[in-house]
Short mmCIF file of C-alpha atoms and ligand atoms in Angstrom, two decimals:
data_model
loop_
_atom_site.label_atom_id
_atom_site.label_comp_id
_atom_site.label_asym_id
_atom_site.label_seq_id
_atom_site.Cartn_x
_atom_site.Cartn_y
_atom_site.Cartn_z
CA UNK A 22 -12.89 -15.74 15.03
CA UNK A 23 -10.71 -16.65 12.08
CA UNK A 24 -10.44 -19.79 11.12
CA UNK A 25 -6.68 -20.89 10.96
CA UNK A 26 -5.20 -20.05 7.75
CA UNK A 27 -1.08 -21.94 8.20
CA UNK A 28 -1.42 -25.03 7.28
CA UNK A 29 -3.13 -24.19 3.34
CA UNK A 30 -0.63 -21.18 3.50
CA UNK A 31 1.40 -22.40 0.79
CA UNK A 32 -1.15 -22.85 -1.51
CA UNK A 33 -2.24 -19.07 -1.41
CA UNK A 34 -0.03 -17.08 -3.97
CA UNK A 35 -0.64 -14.92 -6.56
CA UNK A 36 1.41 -15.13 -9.61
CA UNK A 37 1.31 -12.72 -12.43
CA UNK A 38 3.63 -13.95 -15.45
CA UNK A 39 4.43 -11.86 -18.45
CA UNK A 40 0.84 -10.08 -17.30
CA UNK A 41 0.11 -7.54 -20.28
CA UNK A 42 -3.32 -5.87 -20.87
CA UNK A 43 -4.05 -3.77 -23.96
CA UNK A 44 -7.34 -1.55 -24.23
CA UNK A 45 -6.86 -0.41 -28.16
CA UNK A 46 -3.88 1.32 -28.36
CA UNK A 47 -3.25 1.88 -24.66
CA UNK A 48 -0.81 -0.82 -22.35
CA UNK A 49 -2.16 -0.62 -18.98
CA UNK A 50 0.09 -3.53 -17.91
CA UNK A 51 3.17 -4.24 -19.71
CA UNK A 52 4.74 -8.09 -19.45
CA UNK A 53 4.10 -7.84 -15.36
CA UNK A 54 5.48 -10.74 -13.49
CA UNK A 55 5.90 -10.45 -9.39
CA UNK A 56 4.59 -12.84 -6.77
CA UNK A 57 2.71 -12.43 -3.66
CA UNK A 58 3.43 -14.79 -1.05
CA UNK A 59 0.91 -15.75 2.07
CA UNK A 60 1.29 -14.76 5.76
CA UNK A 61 2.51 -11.03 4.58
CA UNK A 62 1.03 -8.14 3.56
CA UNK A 63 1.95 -7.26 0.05
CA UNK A 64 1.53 -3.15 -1.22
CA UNK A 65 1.01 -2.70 -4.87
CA UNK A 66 2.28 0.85 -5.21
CA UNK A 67 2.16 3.09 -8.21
CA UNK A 68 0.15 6.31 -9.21
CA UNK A 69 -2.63 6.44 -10.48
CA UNK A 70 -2.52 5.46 -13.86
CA UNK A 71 -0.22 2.81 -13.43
CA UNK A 72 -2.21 -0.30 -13.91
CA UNK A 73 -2.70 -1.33 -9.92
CA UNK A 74 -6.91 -1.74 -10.83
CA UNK A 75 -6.17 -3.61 -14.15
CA UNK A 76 -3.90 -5.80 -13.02
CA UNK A 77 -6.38 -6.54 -9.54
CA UNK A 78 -9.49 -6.91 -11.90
CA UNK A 79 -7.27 -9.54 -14.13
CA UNK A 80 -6.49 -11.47 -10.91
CA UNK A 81 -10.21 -11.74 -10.08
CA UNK A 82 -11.39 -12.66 -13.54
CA UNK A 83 -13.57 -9.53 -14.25
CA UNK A 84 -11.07 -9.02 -17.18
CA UNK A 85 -8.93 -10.69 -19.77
CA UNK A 86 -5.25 -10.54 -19.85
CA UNK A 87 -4.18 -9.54 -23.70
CA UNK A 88 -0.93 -11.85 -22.94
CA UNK A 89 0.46 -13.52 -20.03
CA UNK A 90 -1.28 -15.24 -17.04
CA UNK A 91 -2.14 -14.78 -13.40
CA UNK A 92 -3.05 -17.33 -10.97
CA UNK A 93 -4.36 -17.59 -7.21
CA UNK A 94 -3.00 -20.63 -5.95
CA UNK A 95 -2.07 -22.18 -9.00
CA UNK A 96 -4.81 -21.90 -10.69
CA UNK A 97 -6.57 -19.01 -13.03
CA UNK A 98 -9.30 -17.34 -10.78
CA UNK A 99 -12.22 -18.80 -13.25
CA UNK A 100 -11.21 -21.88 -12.49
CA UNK A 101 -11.52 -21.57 -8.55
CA UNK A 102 -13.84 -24.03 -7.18
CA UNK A 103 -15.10 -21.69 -4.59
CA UNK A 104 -14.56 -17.75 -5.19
CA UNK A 105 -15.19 -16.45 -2.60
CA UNK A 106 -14.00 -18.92 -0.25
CA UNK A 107 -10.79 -18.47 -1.33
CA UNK A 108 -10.33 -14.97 -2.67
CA UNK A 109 -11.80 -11.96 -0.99
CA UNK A 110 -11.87 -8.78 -2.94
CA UNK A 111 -12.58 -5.13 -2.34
CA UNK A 112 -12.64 -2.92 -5.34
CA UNK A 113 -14.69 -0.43 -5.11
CA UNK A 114 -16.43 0.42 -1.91
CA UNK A 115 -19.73 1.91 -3.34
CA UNK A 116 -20.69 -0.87 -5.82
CA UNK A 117 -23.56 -1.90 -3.07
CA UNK A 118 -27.05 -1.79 -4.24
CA UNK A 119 -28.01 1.81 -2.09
CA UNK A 120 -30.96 0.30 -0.86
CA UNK A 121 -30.24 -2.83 0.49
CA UNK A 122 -29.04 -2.32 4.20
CA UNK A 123 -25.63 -3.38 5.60
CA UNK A 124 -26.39 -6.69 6.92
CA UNK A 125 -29.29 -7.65 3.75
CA UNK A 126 -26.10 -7.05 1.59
CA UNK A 127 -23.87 -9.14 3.35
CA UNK A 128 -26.42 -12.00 3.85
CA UNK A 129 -27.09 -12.10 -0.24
CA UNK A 130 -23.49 -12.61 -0.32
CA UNK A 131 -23.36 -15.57 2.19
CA UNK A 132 -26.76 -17.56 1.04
CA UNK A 133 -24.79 -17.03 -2.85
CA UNK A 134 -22.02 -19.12 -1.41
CA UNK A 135 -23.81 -21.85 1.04
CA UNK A 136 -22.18 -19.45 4.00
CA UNK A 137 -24.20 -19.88 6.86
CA UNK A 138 -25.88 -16.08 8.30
CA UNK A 139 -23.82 -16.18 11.24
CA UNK A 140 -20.75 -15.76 9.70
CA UNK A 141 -22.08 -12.07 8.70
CA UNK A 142 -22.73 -11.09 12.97
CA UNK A 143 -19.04 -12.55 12.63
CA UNK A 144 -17.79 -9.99 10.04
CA UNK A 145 -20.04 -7.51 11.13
CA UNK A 146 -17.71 -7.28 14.60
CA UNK A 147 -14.46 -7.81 12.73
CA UNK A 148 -14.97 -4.20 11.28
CA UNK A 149 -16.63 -2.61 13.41
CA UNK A 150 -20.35 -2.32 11.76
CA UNK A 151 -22.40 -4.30 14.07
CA UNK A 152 -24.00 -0.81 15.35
CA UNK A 153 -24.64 -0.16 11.46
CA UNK A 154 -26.20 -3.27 10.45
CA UNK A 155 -29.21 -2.32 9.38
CA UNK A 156 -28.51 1.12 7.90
CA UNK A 157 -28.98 1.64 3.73
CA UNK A 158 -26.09 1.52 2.05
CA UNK A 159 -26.85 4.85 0.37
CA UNK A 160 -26.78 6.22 3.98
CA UNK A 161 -23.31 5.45 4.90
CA UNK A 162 -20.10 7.47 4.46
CA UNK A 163 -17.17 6.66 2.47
CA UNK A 164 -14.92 5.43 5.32
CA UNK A 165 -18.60 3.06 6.71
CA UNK A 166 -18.96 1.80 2.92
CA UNK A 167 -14.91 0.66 2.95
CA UNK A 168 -15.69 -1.30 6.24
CA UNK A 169 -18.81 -2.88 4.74
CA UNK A 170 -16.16 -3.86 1.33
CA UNK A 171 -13.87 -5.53 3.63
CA UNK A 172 -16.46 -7.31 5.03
CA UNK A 173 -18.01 -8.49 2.10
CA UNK A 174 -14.30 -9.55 1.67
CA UNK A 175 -14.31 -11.38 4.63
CA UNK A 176 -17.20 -13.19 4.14
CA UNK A 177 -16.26 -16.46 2.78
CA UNK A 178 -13.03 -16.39 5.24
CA UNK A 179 -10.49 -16.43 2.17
CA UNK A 180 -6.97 -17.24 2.34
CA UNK A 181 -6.01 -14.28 0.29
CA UNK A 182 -7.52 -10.86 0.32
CA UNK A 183 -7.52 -8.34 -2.33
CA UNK A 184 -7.69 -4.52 -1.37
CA UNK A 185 -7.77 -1.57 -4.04
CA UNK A 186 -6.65 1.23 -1.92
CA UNK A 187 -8.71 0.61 1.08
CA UNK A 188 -8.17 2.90 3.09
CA UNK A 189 -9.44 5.76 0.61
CA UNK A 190 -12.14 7.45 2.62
CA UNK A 191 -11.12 6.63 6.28
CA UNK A 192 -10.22 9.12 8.96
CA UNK A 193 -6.81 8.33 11.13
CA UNK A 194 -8.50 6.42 13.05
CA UNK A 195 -9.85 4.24 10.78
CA UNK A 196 -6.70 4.34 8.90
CA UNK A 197 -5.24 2.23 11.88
CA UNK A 198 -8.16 0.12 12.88
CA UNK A 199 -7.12 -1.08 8.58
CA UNK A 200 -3.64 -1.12 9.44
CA UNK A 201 -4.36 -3.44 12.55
CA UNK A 202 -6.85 -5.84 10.95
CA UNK A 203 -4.40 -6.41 7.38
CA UNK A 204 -1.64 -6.95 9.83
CA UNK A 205 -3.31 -10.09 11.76
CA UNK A 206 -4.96 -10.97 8.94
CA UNK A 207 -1.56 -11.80 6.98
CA UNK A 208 -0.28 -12.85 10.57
CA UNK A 209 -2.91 -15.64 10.38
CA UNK A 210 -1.40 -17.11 7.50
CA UNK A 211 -3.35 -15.10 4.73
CA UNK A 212 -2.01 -13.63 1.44
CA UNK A 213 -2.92 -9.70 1.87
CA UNK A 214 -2.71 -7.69 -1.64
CA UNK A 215 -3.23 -3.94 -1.17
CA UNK A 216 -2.73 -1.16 -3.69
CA UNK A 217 -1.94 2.22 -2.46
CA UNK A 218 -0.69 5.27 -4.29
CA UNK A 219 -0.43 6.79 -0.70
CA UNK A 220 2.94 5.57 -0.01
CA UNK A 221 3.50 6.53 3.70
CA UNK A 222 0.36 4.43 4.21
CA UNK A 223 2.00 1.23 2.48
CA UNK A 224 5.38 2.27 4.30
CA UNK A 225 3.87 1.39 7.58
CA UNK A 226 1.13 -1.40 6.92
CA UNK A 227 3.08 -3.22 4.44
CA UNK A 228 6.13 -6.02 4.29
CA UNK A 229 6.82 -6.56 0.79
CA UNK A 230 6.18 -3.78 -1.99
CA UNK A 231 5.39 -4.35 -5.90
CA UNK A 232 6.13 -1.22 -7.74
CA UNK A 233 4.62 -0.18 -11.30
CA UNK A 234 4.76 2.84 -13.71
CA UNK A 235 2.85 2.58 -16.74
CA UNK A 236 2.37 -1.10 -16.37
CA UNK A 237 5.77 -2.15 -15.84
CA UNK A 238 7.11 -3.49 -12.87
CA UNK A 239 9.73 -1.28 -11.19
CA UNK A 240 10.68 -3.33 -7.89
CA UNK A 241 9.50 -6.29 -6.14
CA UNK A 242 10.92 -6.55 -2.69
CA UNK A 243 10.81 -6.31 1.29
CA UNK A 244 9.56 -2.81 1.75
CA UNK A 245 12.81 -2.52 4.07
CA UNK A 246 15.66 -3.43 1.77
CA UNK A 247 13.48 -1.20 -0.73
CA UNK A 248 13.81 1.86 1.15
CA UNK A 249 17.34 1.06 2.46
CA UNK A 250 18.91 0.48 -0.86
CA UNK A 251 17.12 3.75 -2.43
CA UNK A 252 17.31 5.96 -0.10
CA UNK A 253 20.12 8.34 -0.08
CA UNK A 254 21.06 9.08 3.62
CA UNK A 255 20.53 12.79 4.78
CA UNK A 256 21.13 15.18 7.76
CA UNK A 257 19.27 17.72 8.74
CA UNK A 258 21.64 20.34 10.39
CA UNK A 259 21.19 23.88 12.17
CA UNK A 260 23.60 25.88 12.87
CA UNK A 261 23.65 29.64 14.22
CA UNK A 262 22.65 31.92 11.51
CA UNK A 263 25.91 33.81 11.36
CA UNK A 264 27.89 30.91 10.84
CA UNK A 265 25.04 29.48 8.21
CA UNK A 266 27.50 30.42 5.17
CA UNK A 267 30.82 29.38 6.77
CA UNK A 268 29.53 25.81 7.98
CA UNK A 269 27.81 25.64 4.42
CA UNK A 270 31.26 26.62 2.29
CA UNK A 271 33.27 23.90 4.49
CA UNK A 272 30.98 20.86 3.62
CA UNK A 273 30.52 21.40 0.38
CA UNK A 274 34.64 21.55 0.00
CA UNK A 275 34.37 18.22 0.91
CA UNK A 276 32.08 17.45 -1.21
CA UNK A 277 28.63 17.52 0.36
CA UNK A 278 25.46 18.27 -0.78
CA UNK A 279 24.26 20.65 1.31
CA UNK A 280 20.46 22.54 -0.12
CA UNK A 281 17.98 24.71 2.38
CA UNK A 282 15.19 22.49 4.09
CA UNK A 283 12.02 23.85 3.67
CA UNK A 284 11.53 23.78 7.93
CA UNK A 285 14.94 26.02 8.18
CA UNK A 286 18.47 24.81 8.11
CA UNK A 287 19.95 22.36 5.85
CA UNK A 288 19.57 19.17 4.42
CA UNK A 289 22.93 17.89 3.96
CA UNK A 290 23.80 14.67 1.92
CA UNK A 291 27.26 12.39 1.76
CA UNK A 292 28.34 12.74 4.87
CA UNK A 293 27.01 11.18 8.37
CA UNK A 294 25.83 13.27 10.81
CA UNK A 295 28.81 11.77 13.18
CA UNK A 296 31.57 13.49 10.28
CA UNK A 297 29.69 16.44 10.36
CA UNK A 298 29.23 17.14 13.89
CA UNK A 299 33.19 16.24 13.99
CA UNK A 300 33.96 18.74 10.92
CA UNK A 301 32.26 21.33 12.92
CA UNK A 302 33.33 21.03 16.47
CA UNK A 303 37.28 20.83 14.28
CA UNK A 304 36.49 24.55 12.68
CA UNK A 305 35.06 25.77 16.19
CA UNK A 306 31.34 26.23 14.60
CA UNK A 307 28.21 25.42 17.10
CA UNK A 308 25.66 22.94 16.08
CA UNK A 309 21.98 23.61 17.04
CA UNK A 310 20.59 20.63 15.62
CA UNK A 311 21.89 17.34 13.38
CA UNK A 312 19.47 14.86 12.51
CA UNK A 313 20.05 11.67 10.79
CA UNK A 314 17.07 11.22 8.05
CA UNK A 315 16.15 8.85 6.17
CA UNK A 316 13.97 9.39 2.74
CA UNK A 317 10.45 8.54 2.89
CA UNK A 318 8.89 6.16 0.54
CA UNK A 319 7.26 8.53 -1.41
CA UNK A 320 10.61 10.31 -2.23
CA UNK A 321 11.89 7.12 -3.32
CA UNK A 322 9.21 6.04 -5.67
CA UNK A 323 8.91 9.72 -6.98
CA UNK A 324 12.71 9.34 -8.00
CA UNK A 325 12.13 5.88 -9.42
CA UNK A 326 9.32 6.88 -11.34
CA UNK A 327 10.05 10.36 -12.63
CA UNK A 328 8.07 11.97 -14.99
CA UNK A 329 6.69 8.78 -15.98
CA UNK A 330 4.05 10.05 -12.66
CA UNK A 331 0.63 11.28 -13.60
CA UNK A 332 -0.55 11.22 -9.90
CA UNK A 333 0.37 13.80 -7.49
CA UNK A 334 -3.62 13.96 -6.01
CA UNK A 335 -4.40 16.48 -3.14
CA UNK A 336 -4.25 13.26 -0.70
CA UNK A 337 -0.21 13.15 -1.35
CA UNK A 338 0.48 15.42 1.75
CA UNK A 339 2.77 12.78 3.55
CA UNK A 340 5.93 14.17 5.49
CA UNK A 341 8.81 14.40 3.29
CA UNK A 342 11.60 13.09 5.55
CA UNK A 343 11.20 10.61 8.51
CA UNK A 344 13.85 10.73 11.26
CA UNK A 345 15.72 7.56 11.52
P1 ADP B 19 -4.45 2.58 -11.44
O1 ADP B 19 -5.36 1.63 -10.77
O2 ADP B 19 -3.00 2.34 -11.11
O3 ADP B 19 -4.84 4.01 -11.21
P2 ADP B 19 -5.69 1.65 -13.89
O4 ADP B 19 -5.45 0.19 -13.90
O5 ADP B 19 -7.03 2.12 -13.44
O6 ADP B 19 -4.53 2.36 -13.03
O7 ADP B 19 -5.42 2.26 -15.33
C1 ADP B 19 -4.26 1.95 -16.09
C2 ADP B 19 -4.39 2.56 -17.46
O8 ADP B 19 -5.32 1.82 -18.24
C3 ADP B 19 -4.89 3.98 -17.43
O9 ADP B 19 -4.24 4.70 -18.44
C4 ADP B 19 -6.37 3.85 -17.73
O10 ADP B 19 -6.85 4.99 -18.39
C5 ADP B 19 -6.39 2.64 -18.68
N1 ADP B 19 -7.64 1.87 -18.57
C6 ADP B 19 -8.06 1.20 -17.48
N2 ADP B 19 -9.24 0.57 -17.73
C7 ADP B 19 -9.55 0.85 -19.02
C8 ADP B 19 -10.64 0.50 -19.89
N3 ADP B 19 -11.65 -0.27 -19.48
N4 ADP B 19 -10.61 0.98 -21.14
C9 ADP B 19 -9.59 1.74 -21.59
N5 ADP B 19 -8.54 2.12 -20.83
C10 ADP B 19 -8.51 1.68 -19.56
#
């Protein structure tokens, strides 16, 4: 349904250079370089706060960096021949006139570019609305009105996407279905640019990860080597309560960390679940349970970050620890 994206891949990065935005006294983005490359998906993480909008709306033009640059395939986004064509954005899902129906909406959009009106039937399918086409806009629910903003992103079939937390609003299911669709889009060859400040989401959708606090750029890297090089390694272990304290005293003589886990047990850090199962079977203590775990994203960013975090919204109910 896509047209092929590979062959202009190259041409499709963002580049933000020395980015800086000031409103009066305030930095929202602080000398920001990074670079998002085509055929991945890219997560711009930070909490809210951190600059992820202002820096987006400076990439699309619809505000003016204070110092620095950014570009979209070389050039600055005002100079794009073609906007639309070749830089789909969602910002904010409910900036849709509420009267105008799904498909009226999309079909202003298309006629504003020279797109022809079947493209929309094509859009319509790729998320899902065709059932919805003709319902107000004012009608539709949160998770509906995100669909309609990535189709409206779609539209022009762009070779690099822009997505400010897009999958605000949707239920699991429709938390996949975006997973899915950003996925093959950046498997087609497309830059995909998504900002999230729900970090398990990011850990699972995304392949490279630009980090920000207050403006400033805290990491740029695969989201693998990000979470392997800041996560400290853990073990979960359980052991029979009457040998809790014993098993306890021994690992932290050698110089464990060893702190309750708030599902029972303990969550022991240093060494590897292979040492401790050894140091235990050595002293003649039973093990119930030894996990290997692995920190999830958002215990790594809320490290990084500190109290430089003003987030911490009621959606931040990830899992703590993933099991390796
Ligand atoms: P995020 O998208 O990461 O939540 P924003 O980019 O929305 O962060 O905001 C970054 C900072 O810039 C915040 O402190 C916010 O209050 C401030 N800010 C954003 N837009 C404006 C504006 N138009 N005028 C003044 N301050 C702004």
């Amino acid at each position: 349904m896509f047209r092929a994206c590979v062959l202009r891949s190259v041409e499709n990065m963002i580049e933000a250079r020395e980015l800086t935005k000031r409103y009066g006294g305030r930095t929202a983005v602080d000398a920001l370089s990074f670079t998002v490359r085509p055929g991945l998906v890219t997560g711009f993480l930070g909490p809210n706060g951190a600059g992820k909008s202002t820096t987006m709306r400076l990439v699309l033009g619809l505000d003016t960096p204070t110092a620095g640059s950014v570009t979209v395939a070389g050039r600055r986004y005002d100079e794009l021949d073609a906007p639309l064509r070749e830089v789909g954005a969602l910002l904010d899902a409910r900036a849709v006139h509420p009267g105008r129906t799904v498909r009226r909406h999309l079909l202003g959009l298309a006629r504003s570019h020279a797109i022809p009106a079947r493209r929309v039937d094509e859009v319509l399918g790729a998320v899902g609305l065709e059932t919805a086409a003709d319902r107000r806009a004012k009608g539709l629910s949160l998770g509906m009105a995100q669909r309609l903003g990535v189709a409206a992103a779609l539209i022009g079939d762009p070779g690099v996407l822009i997505l400010d937390e897009p999958v605000n609003g949707l239920d699991t299911e429709g938390i996949r279905w975006m997973r899915t669709l950003l996925k093959s889009l950046a498997a087609e060859g497309r830059t995909v640019f998504l900002s999230s400040h729900l970090m398990s989401e990011l850990e699972l959708t995304a392949d490279r990860v630009v980090v920000i606090g207050r403006g400033r750029l805290l990491a740029e890297t695969d989201m693998r080597d990000f979470i392997d090089a800041n996560s400290p390694d853990s073990t979960l272990l359980r052991v029979p309560d009457d040998e809790s304290g014993r098993m306890r005293a021994l690992l932290e003589s050698r110089g464990a960390g060893v702190r309750p886990d708030a599902g029972g047990g303990w969550r022991v850090t240093g060494p590897t679940a292979t040492v401790i199962g050894e140091l235990a079977r050595e002293h003649g203590l039973a093990v119930h349970e030894l996990t290997p775990c692995r920190s999830s994203l958002e215990d790594i960013y809320t490290a990084m970050t500190g109290e430089a975090v003003e987030y911490r919204g009621s959606t931040d109910t990830d899992d703590k620890e993933v099991p390796r």
